[in-house]
Tab-separated table of C-alpha atoms and ligand atoms in Angstrom:
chain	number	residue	atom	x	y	z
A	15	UNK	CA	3.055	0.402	-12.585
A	16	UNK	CA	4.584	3.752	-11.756
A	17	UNK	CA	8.095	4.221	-11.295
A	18	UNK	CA	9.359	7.900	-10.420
A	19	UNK	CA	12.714	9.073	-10.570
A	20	UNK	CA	14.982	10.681	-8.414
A	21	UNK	CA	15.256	13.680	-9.566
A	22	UNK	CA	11.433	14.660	-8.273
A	23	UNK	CA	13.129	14.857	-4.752
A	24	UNK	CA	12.060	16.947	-1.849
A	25	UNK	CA	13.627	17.836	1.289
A	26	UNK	CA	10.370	18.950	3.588
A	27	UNK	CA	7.272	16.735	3.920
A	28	UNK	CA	4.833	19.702	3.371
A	29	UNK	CA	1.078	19.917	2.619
A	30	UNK	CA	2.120	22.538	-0.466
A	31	UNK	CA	4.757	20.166	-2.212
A	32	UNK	CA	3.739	19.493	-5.257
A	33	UNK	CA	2.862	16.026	-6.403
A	34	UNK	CA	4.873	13.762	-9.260
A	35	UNK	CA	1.831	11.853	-10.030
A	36	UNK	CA	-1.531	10.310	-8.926
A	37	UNK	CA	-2.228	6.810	-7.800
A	38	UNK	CA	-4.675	5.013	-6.748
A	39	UNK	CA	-5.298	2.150	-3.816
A	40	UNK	CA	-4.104	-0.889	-4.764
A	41	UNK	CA	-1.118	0.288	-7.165
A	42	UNK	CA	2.270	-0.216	-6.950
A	43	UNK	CA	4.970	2.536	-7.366
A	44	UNK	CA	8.825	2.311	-7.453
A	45	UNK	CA	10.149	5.570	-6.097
A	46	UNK	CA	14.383	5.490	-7.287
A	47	UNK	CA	16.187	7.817	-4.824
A	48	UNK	CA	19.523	8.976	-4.574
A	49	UNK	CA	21.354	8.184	-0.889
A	50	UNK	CA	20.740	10.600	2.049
A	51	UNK	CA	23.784	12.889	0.177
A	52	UNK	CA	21.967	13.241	-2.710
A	53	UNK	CA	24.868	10.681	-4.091
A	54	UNK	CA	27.454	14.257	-3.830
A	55	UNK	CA	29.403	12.696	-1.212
A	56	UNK	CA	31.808	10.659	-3.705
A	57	UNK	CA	35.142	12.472	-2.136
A	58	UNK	CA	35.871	13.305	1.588
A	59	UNK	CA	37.433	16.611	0.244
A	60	UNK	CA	34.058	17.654	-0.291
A	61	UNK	CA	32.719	17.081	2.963
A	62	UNK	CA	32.002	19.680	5.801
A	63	UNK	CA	29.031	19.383	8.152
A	64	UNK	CA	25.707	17.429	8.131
A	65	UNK	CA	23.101	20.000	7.342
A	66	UNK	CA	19.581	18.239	8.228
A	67	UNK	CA	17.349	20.657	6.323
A	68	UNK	CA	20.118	19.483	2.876
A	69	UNK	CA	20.394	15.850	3.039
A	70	UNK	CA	17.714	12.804	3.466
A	71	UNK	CA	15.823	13.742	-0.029
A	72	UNK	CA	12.819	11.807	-0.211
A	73	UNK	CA	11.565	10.945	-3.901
A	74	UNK	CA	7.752	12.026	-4.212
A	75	UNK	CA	5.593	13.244	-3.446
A	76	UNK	CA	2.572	10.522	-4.518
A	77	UNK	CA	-0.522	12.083	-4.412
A	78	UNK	CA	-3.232	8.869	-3.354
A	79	UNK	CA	-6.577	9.240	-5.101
A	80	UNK	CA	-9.155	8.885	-2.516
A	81	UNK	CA	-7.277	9.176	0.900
A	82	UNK	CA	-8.462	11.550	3.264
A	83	UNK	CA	-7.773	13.239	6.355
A	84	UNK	CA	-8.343	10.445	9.168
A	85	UNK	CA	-7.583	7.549	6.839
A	86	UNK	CA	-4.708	5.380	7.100
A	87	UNK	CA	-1.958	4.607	4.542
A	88	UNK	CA	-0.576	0.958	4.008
A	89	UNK	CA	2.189	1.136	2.544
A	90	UNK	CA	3.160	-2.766	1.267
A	91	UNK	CA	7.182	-2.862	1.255
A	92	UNK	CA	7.859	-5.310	-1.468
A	93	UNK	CA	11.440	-4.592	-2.783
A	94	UNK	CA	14.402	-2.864	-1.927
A	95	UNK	CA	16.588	-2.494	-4.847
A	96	UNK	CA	19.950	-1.201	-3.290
A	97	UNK	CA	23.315	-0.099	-5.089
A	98	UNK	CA	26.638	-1.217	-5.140
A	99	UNK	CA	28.595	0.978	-2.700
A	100	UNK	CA	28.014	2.261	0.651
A	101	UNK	CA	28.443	5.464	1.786
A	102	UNK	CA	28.816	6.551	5.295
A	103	UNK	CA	30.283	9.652	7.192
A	104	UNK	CA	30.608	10.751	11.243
A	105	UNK	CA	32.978	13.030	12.950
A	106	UNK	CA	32.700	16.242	15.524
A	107	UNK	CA	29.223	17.124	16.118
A	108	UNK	CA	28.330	13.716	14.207
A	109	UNK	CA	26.379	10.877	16.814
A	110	UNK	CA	26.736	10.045	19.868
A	111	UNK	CA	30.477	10.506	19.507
A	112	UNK	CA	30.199	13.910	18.031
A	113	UNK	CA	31.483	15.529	21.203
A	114	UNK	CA	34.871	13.367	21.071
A	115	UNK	CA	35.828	12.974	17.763
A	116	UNK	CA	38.007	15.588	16.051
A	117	UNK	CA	38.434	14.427	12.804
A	118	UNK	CA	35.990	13.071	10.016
A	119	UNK	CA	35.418	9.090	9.243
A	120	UNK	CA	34.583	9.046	6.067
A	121	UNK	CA	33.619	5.179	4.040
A	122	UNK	CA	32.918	4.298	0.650
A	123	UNK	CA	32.381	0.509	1.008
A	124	UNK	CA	32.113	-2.116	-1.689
A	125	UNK	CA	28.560	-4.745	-1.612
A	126	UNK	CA	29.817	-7.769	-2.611
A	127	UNK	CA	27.704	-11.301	-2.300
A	128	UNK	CA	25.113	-9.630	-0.023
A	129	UNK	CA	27.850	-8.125	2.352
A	130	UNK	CA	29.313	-4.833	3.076
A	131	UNK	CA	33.247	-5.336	3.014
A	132	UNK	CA	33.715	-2.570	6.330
A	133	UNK	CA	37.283	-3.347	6.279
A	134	UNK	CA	39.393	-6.395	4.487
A	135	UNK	CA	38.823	-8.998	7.715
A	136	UNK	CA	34.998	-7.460	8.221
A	137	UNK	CA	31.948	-8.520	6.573
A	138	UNK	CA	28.640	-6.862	7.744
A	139	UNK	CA	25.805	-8.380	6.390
A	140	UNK	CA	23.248	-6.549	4.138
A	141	UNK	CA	20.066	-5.332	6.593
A	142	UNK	CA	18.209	-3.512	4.000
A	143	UNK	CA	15.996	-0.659	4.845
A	144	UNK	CA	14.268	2.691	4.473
A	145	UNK	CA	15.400	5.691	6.797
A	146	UNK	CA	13.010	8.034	5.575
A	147	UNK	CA	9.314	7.697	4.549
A	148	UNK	CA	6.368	9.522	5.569
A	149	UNK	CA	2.695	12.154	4.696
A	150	UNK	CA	2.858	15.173	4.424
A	151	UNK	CA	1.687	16.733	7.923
A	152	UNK	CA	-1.474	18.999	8.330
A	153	UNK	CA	0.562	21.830	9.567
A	154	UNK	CA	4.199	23.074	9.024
A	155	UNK	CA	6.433	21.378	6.157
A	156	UNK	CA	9.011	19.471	8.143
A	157	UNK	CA	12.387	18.563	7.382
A	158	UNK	CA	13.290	15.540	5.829
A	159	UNK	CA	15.479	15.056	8.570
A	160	UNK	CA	13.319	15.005	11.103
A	161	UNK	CA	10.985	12.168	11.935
A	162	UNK	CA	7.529	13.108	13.612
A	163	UNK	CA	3.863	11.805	13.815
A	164	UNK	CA	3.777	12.187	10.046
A	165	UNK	CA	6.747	9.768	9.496
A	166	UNK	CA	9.977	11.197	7.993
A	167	UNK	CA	13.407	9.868	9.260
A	168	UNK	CA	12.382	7.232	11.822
A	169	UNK	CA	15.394	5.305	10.840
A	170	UNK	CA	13.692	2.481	11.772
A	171	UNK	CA	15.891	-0.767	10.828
A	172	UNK	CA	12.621	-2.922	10.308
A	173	UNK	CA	10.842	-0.528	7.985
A	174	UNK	CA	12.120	-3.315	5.190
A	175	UNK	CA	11.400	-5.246	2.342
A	176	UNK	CA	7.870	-7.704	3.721
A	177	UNK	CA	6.451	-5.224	6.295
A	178	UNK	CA	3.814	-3.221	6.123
A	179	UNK	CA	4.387	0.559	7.079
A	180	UNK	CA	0.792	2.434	8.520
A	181	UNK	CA	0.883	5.947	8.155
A	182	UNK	CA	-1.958	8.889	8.838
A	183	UNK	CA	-3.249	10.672	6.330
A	184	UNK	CA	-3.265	13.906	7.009
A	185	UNK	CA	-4.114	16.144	4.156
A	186	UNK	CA	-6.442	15.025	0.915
A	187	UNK	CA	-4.147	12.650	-1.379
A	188	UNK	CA	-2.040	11.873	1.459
A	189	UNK	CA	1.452	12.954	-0.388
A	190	UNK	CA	3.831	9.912	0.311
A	191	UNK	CA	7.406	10.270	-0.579
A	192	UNK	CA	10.441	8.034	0.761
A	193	UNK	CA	14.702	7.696	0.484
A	194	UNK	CA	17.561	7.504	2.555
A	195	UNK	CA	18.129	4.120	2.399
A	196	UNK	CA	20.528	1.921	3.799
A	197	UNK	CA	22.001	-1.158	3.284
A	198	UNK	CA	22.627	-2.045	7.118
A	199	UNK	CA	21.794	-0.396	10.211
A	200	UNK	CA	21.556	-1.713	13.927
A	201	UNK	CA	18.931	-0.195	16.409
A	202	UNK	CA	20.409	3.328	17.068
A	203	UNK	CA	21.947	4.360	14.197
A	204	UNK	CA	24.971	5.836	16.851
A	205	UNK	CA	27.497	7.134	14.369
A	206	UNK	CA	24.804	9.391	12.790
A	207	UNK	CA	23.827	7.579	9.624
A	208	UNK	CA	23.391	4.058	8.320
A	209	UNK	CA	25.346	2.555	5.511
A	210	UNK	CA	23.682	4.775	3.178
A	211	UNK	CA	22.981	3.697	-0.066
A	212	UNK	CA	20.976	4.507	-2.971
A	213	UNK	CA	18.175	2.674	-3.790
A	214	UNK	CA	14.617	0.901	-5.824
A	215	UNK	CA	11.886	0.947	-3.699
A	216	UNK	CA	9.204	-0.944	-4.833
A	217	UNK	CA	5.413	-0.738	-2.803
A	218	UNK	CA	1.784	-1.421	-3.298
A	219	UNK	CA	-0.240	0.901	-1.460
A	220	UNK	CA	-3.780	0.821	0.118
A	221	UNK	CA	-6.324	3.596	1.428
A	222	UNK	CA	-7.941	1.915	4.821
A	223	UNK	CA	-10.991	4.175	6.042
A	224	UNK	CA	-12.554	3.627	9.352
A	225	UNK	CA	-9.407	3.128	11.312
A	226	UNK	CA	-7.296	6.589	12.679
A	227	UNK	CA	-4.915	6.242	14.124
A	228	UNK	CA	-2.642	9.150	14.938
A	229	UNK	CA	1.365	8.316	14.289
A	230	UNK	CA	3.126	5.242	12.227
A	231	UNK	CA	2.855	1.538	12.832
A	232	UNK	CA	3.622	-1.560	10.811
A	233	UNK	CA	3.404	-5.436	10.727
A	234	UNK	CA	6.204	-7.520	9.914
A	235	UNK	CA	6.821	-10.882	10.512
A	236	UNK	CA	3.542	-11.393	12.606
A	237	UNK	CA	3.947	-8.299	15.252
A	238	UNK	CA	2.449	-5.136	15.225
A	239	UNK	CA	4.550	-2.283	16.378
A	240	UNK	CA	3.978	1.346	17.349
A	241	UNK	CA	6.694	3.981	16.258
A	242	UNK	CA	6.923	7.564	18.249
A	243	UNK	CA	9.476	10.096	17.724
A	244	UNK	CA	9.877	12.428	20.384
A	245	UNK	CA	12.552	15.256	21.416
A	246	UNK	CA	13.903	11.883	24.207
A	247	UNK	CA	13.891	8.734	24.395
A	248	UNK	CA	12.189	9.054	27.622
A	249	UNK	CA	8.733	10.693	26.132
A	250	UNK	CA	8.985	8.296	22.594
A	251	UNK	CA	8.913	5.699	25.111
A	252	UNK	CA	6.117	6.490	26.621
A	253	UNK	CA	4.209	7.631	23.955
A	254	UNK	CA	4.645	3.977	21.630
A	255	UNK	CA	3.450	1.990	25.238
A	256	UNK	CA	0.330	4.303	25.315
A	257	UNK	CA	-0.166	3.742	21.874
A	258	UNK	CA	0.346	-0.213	22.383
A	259	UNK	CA	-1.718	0.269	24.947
A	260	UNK	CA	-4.844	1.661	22.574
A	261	UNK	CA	-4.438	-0.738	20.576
A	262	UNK	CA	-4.769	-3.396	23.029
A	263	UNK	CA	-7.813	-1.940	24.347
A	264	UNK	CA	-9.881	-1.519	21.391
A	265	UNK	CA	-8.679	-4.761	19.596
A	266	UNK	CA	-8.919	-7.285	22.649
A	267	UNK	CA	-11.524	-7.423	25.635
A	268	UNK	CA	-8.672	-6.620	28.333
A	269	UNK	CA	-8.699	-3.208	29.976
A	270	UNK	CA	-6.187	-0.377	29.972
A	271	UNK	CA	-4.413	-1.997	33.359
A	272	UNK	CA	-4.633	-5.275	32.356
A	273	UNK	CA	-2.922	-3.786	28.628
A	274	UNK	CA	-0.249	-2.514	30.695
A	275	UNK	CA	0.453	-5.788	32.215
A	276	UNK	CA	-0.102	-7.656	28.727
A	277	UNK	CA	2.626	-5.347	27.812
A	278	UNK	CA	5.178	-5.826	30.745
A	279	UNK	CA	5.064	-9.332	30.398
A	280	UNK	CA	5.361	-9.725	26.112
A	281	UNK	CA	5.617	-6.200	24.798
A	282	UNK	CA	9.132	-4.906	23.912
A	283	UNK	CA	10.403	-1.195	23.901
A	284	UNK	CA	13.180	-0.704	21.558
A	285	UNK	CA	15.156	1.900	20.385
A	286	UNK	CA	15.103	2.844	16.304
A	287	UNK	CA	17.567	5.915	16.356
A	288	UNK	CA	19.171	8.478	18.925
A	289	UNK	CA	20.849	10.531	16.253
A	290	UNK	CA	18.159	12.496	14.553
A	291	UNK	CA	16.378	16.085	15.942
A	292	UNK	CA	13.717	13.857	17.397
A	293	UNK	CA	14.358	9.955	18.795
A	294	UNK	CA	12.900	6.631	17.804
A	295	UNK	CA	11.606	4.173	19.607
A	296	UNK	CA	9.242	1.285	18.809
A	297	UNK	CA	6.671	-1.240	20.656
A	298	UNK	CA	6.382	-4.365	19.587
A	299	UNK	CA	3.410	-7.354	20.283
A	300	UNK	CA	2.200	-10.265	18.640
A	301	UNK	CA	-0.845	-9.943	16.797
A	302	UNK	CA	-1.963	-12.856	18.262
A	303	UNK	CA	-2.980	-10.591	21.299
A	304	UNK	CA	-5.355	-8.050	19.749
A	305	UNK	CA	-7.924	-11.037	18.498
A	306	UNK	CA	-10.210	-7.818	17.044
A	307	UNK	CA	-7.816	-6.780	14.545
B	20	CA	CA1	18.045	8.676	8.262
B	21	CA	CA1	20.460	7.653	6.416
C-alpha cells in the first residue's frame, strides 16, 4: 500500500506537476492532507482574506500506470480518516453573505463522539467528505480552488467514504491528487467552506478503458450521478441533465425525449456548492434505469 504525505501538496491540477509516485490499477493509496488552510489557520489574528489560488492543497499528484487519455478513473472511496478539530472561517466577501457581513466568524470546533460541538447546546453530526479531488486537465493548470471538468473543488457532500468517484483521464498517468476535507457540509456549502478538517484518505483505484466520458460521476448507495461545474447554477444544471441524459441513452433502449421524461419523473437536480469560482450541481438516477451499464 502507498501512503503519501502531506507535505507533497499542490495547489494547481496541472499536466506539468510532478508526480509523488507511481501506481498501478487495482492499488490502494492513502493520500494524508492538511485542511483547506494548509492547517495555518490555528489563530483568527492571523486571518485576512480567502485567497483561492493559496488554500485547498491537494496531496499528489499519483501518477496511474497505464491510464490514458480517454480512459476513466475509479476512484474507490474506502476511508476517511478525519482529525480532531474543525476549522471554519466566513466574513465580508466570504459566501453568500459576503456582501453583509462586516466582521470575520472565525471556529475552531472540538469532534467529540462523532459530533461537531458548533456551540455548547449544538451538536452537528459528522458528514464526512472530500472537497477537492480531481486529474490533471489537458490544458491550463487550474487552481485548486476551482472545480471544472477535470474535478478539483466540487465540494460535493457525497464524494464520501463507500462511493465511487469517475473521473477523465486526461493526460498519460492521469495525475490524481485530493484534500480539503471536511467533517460536515450540507448541499451549498453557503458560508464559503465546510467544517474543514484535516484528514486520511484511503482509495483503491482502477483504470476502465472503453468508456469516455467527459466530466466526473460516481455511484453511491445504488445511484449514479453526474457532477458539472459551471460559471451558474443555471448552465451546471443543464449541463449534469444532458449528461444524465447520455447516459440514459446509451445504457437503456429509451430515446433522448423519452430520457428527458425518465428524468422529470425520477431524476433529481441538486445543488453541491454556490461558493466556489465555478458552481456545483449534481444529477442523480437509480441504476436500476440504465439496464446496459
Ligand atoms: Ca472546497
Ligand atoms: Ca473546504
Amino acid at each position: 500500500m502507498h501512503y503519501i504525505k502531506k507535505e507533497n501538496a499542490i495547489y494547481a491540477m496541472d499536466k506539468y506537476n510532478v508526480p509523488v509516485c507511481k501506481v498501478n490499477s487495482g492499488e490502494t493509496i492513502t493520500f494524508e492532507a492538511y485542511d483547506c488552510f494548509t492547517n495555518q489557520l490555528t489563530d483568527v489574528s492571523s486571518f485576512t482574506a480567502l485567497d483561492w489560488d493559496k488554500i485547498n492543497p491537494a496531496t499528489g499528484p499519483v501518477y496511474v500506470t497505464d491510464a490514458e487519455p480517454g480512459d476513466i478513473l475509479a476512484v474507490h472511496i474506502k476511508e476517511l480518516a478525519i482529525g480532531d478539530t474543525v476549522t471554519m472561517v466566513t466574513g465580508p466577501n466570504m459566501g453568500v453573505l459576503g456582501d453583509e457581513l462586516t466582521d470575520t466568524t472565525f471556529k475552531r470546533l472540538p469532534i467529540e463522539d462523532d459530533y461537531i460541538q458548533f456551540t455548547e447546546a449544538i451538536k452537528v453530526p459528522l458528514n464526512k467528505m472530500i472537497g477537492v479531488i480531481g486529474t490533471a486537465p489537458a490544458g491550463e493548470a487550474i487552481s485548486c480552488g476551482t472545480p471544472d471538468a477535470h474535478g478539483g473543488n466540487m465540494d460535493c457532500k457525497e464524494i464520501t467514504e463507500g462511493t465511487t468517484l469517475y473521473l477523465p483521464v486526461n493526460v498519460d498517468g492521469a495525475l490524481l491528487a485530493m484534500g480539503d476535507c471536511h467533517a460536515a457540509m450540507g448541499d451549498g456549502e453557503v458560508s464559503v467552506c465546510g467544517g474543514e478538517v484535516p484528514c486520511e484518505i484511503t482509495v483503491t483505484i482502477e483504470v476502465i478503458k472503453g468508456k469516455k466520458w467527459p466530466t466526473p460521476f460516481y455511484i453511491k448507495d445504488g445511484e449514479i450521478n453526474t457532477l458539472s461545474s459551471q460559471k451558474t447554477l443555471d448552465a451546471a444544471s443543464i449541463e449534469a441533465t444532458k449528461h444524465m441524459v447520455d447516459f440514459v441513452v446509451r445504457y437503456s433502449d429509451l430515446t433522448k425525449g423519452e430520457a428527458a421524461h425518465l428524468l422529470s419523473l425520477v431524476g433529481n437536480l441538486r445543488i453541491c456548492q454556490v461558493v466556489d469560482p465555478n458552481k456545483t450541481v449534481r444529477m442523480a438516477l437509480p441504476l436500476s434505469y440504465l439496464p446496459k451499464w
